[in-house]
Short mmCIF file of C-alpha atoms in Angstrom, two decimals:
data_model
loop_
_atom_site.label_atom_id
_atom_site.label_comp_id
_atom_site.label_asym_id
_atom_site.label_seq_id
_atom_site.Cartn_x
_atom_site.Cartn_y
_atom_site.Cartn_z
CA MET Q 1 -17.33 31.82 18.88
CA ASN Q 2 -20.29 31.57 21.21
CA SER Q 3 -22.60 30.60 18.37
CA THR Q 4 -20.30 27.68 17.48
CA ARG Q 5 -20.19 26.59 21.09
CA GLU Q 6 -23.99 26.89 21.36
CA ARG Q 7 -24.52 24.84 18.18
CA LEU Q 8 -22.18 22.14 19.46
CA GLY Q 9 -24.02 22.15 22.78
CA GLN Q 10 -27.35 21.73 20.99
CA ARG Q 11 -26.03 18.83 18.92
CA LEU Q 12 -24.60 17.08 21.98
CA GLN Q 13 -27.79 17.52 24.01
CA PRO Q 14 -29.38 14.21 22.83
CA LEU Q 15 -26.19 12.36 23.84
CA ARG Q 16 -26.19 14.03 27.26
CA THR Q 17 -29.81 13.10 27.73
CA ALA Q 18 -29.16 9.48 26.74
CA TRP Q 19 -26.14 9.37 29.09
CA ALA Q 20 -28.15 10.73 31.99
CA ALA Q 21 -30.92 8.19 31.29
CA ARG Q 22 -28.48 5.28 31.82
CA ASP Q 23 -28.04 3.86 35.29
CA ALA Q 24 -24.64 4.04 37.02
CA ARG Q 25 -23.70 0.42 36.18
CA GLU Q 26 -24.30 0.95 32.44
CA ARG Q 27 -22.28 4.18 32.47
CA ARG Q 28 -19.34 2.42 34.15
CA LEU Q 29 -19.46 -0.40 31.56
CA LEU Q 30 -19.62 2.10 28.70
CA LEU Q 31 -16.67 4.02 30.17
CA LEU Q 32 -14.76 0.75 30.57
CA ALA Q 33 -15.52 -0.24 26.96
CA ALA Q 34 -14.43 3.21 25.75
CA GLY Q 35 -11.23 2.91 27.79
CA VAL Q 36 -10.46 -0.55 26.38
CA LEU Q 37 -11.15 0.66 22.83
CA GLY Q 38 -8.99 3.77 23.40
CA GLY Q 39 -6.19 1.64 24.84
CA TYR Q 40 -6.31 -0.71 21.86
CA LEU Q 41 -6.25 2.20 19.41
CA LEU Q 42 -3.29 3.74 21.24
CA TRP Q 43 -1.44 0.40 21.09
CA ALA Q 44 -2.32 -0.37 17.45
CA LEU Q 45 -1.67 3.08 16.00
CA ALA Q 46 1.19 4.45 18.11
CA LEU Q 47 2.96 1.99 20.36
CA GLN Q 48 3.08 -1.24 18.34
CA PRO Q 49 4.67 0.27 15.18
CA ALA Q 50 7.27 2.05 17.30
CA TRP Q 51 7.93 -1.12 19.29
CA ARG Q 52 8.31 -3.16 16.09
CA THR Q 53 10.72 -0.59 14.65
CA MET Q 54 12.85 -0.64 17.79
CA ARG Q 55 12.82 -4.45 17.82
CA ASP Q 56 13.78 -4.84 14.15
CA ALA Q 57 16.27 -1.96 13.97
CA PRO Q 58 19.40 -3.86 15.11
CA ALA Q 59 18.90 -6.64 12.56
CA ARG Q 60 18.22 -4.12 9.78
CA LEU Q 61 21.29 -2.11 10.76
CA ASP Q 62 23.43 -5.26 10.69
CA ALA Q 63 22.11 -6.16 7.24
CA LEU Q 64 22.75 -2.63 5.97
CA ASP Q 65 26.27 -2.68 7.44
CA ALA Q 66 26.97 -5.99 5.68
CA GLN Q 67 25.64 -4.56 2.43
CA LEU Q 68 27.79 -1.45 2.85
CA GLN Q 69 30.89 -3.56 3.50
CA ALA Q 70 30.19 -5.65 0.39
CA MET Q 71 29.77 -2.50 -1.69
CA GLN Q 72 32.99 -1.05 -0.29
CA ALA Q 73 34.82 -4.29 -1.12
CA GLN Q 74 33.47 -4.15 -4.67
CA ALA Q 75 34.53 -0.52 -4.95
CA ALA Q 76 38.02 -1.43 -3.74
CA ASP Q 77 38.15 -4.26 -6.32
CA ALA Q 78 37.09 -1.84 -9.04
CA GLN Q 79 39.75 0.67 -7.96
CA ALA Q 80 42.38 -2.07 -7.94
CA LEU Q 81 41.38 -3.18 -11.43
CA ARG Q 82 41.54 0.40 -12.70
CA ALA Q 83 44.96 0.87 -11.14
CA THR Q 84 46.47 -2.25 -12.70
CA PRO Q 85 48.44 -1.59 -15.86
CA ALA Q 86 47.13 -2.87 -19.16
CA LEU Q 87 48.41 -6.26 -20.23
CA PRO Q 88 50.14 -6.76 -23.53
CA ARG Q 89 47.87 -8.55 -25.97
CA PRO Q 90 49.81 -11.87 -26.02
CA GLN Q 91 49.70 -12.12 -22.19
CA ALA Q 92 45.97 -11.34 -22.11
CA SER Q 93 45.33 -13.92 -24.80
CA ALA Q 94 47.35 -16.56 -22.94
CA ALA Q 95 45.51 -15.84 -19.66
CA LEU Q 96 42.17 -16.06 -21.49
CA GLN Q 97 43.14 -19.38 -23.07
CA ALA Q 98 44.28 -20.76 -19.69
CA ALA Q 99 41.05 -19.75 -17.96
CA SER Q 100 38.98 -21.25 -20.77
CA GLY Q 101 41.00 -24.45 -20.68
CA ARG Q 102 39.89 -25.04 -17.07
CA LEU Q 103 36.31 -25.36 -18.32
CA GLY Q 104 37.27 -28.49 -20.27
CA ASP Q 105 34.96 -29.75 -22.99
CA LYS Q 106 32.10 -27.58 -21.72
CA ALA Q 107 33.54 -24.50 -23.46
CA ARG Q 108 35.25 -23.41 -26.66
CA LEU Q 109 37.05 -20.07 -27.04
CA VAL Q 110 37.48 -18.23 -30.34
CA GLU Q 111 39.34 -14.92 -30.52
CA GLN Q 112 37.99 -12.46 -33.07
CA GLY Q 113 40.12 -9.33 -33.25
CA GLU Q 114 39.53 -7.18 -30.18
CA ARG Q 115 37.01 -9.64 -28.76
CA ALA Q 116 36.83 -13.27 -27.77
CA VAL Q 117 33.73 -15.46 -27.86
CA LEU Q 118 33.33 -18.27 -25.35
CA THR Q 119 30.74 -20.85 -26.39
CA LEU Q 120 29.36 -22.84 -23.46
CA ASP Q 121 27.58 -26.17 -23.57
CA GLY Q 122 26.36 -27.53 -20.23
CA ALA Q 123 28.56 -25.44 -17.92
CA SER Q 124 27.50 -24.77 -14.34
CA GLY Q 125 26.84 -21.33 -12.96
CA ASP Q 126 29.84 -21.68 -10.65
CA ASP Q 127 32.08 -22.56 -13.62
CA LEU Q 128 30.96 -19.44 -15.44
CA ARG Q 129 31.31 -17.22 -12.38
CA ASN Q 130 34.85 -18.51 -11.72
CA TRP Q 131 35.78 -18.09 -15.39
CA LEU Q 132 34.51 -14.50 -15.45
CA ALA Q 133 36.39 -13.64 -12.25
CA GLU Q 134 39.61 -15.17 -13.59
CA VAL Q 135 39.28 -13.50 -16.97
CA ARG Q 136 38.59 -10.14 -15.37
CA GLY Q 137 41.55 -10.43 -13.01
CA SER Q 138 44.23 -12.19 -15.04
CA ALA Q 139 43.43 -11.27 -18.65
CA ARG Q 140 41.88 -7.86 -17.81
CA ALA Q 141 39.00 -8.69 -20.17
CA ARG Q 142 35.43 -7.62 -19.54
CA ALA Q 143 32.20 -9.21 -20.62
CA VAL Q 144 30.33 -7.10 -23.16
CA GLU Q 145 27.63 -9.51 -24.29
CA VAL Q 146 26.08 -12.60 -22.72
CA ARG Q 147 23.49 -14.87 -24.29
CA LEU Q 148 22.78 -17.90 -22.14
CA THR Q 149 20.03 -20.43 -21.68
CA ARG Q 150 19.65 -22.88 -18.83
CA ASP Q 151 18.58 -26.47 -19.32
CA GLU Q 152 18.96 -29.67 -17.30
CA GLU Q 153 22.62 -30.01 -18.36
CA GLY Q 154 23.54 -26.47 -17.27
CA LEU Q 155 24.21 -23.20 -19.07
CA SER Q 156 24.56 -23.05 -22.85
CA GLY Q 157 25.21 -20.05 -25.09
CA THR Q 158 27.89 -17.46 -25.68
CA VAL Q 159 29.86 -14.92 -23.68
CA VAL Q 160 31.67 -12.17 -25.58
CA VAL Q 161 34.55 -10.45 -23.80
CA ALA Q 162 36.48 -7.38 -24.84
CA LEU Q 163 40.23 -7.83 -24.59
CA PRO Q 164 42.47 -5.12 -23.09
CA GLY Q 165 43.08 -2.12 -25.28
CA SER Q 166 39.73 -2.40 -27.05
#
């Protein structure tokens, strides 16, 4: 223990000598500079990150709460869809035809056994989103395959949905 202390004392001796060689004004300025540097390091490494976290926490909590509420609403929708009884095939087909008819000449629906294929030509994203929501809710069909491209006219391609009971 003493040998370690002695070695440290020997290594610090040149610094002590240099410190003693400085006049009082220089020592005060060096202490002031060290204090300013220490204060900056304390601020930059400890206080500022904590301050930023405390400042941003309420907004982040609000965003996370909104995300949680949206997820809970989606979970409730999923539970409601699971709880709804299956539709007979003719009713599901009629609901699918009605939803597709609202798209007008932008879409054509062809039923193929347990599936239906909607071919889109220049539909908007909102049209497709509304169609999918209506088909999911009223016809109880779910999308199983989507192949779309976007051009200046809108969305073009196909959407394959599985009808209830498939």
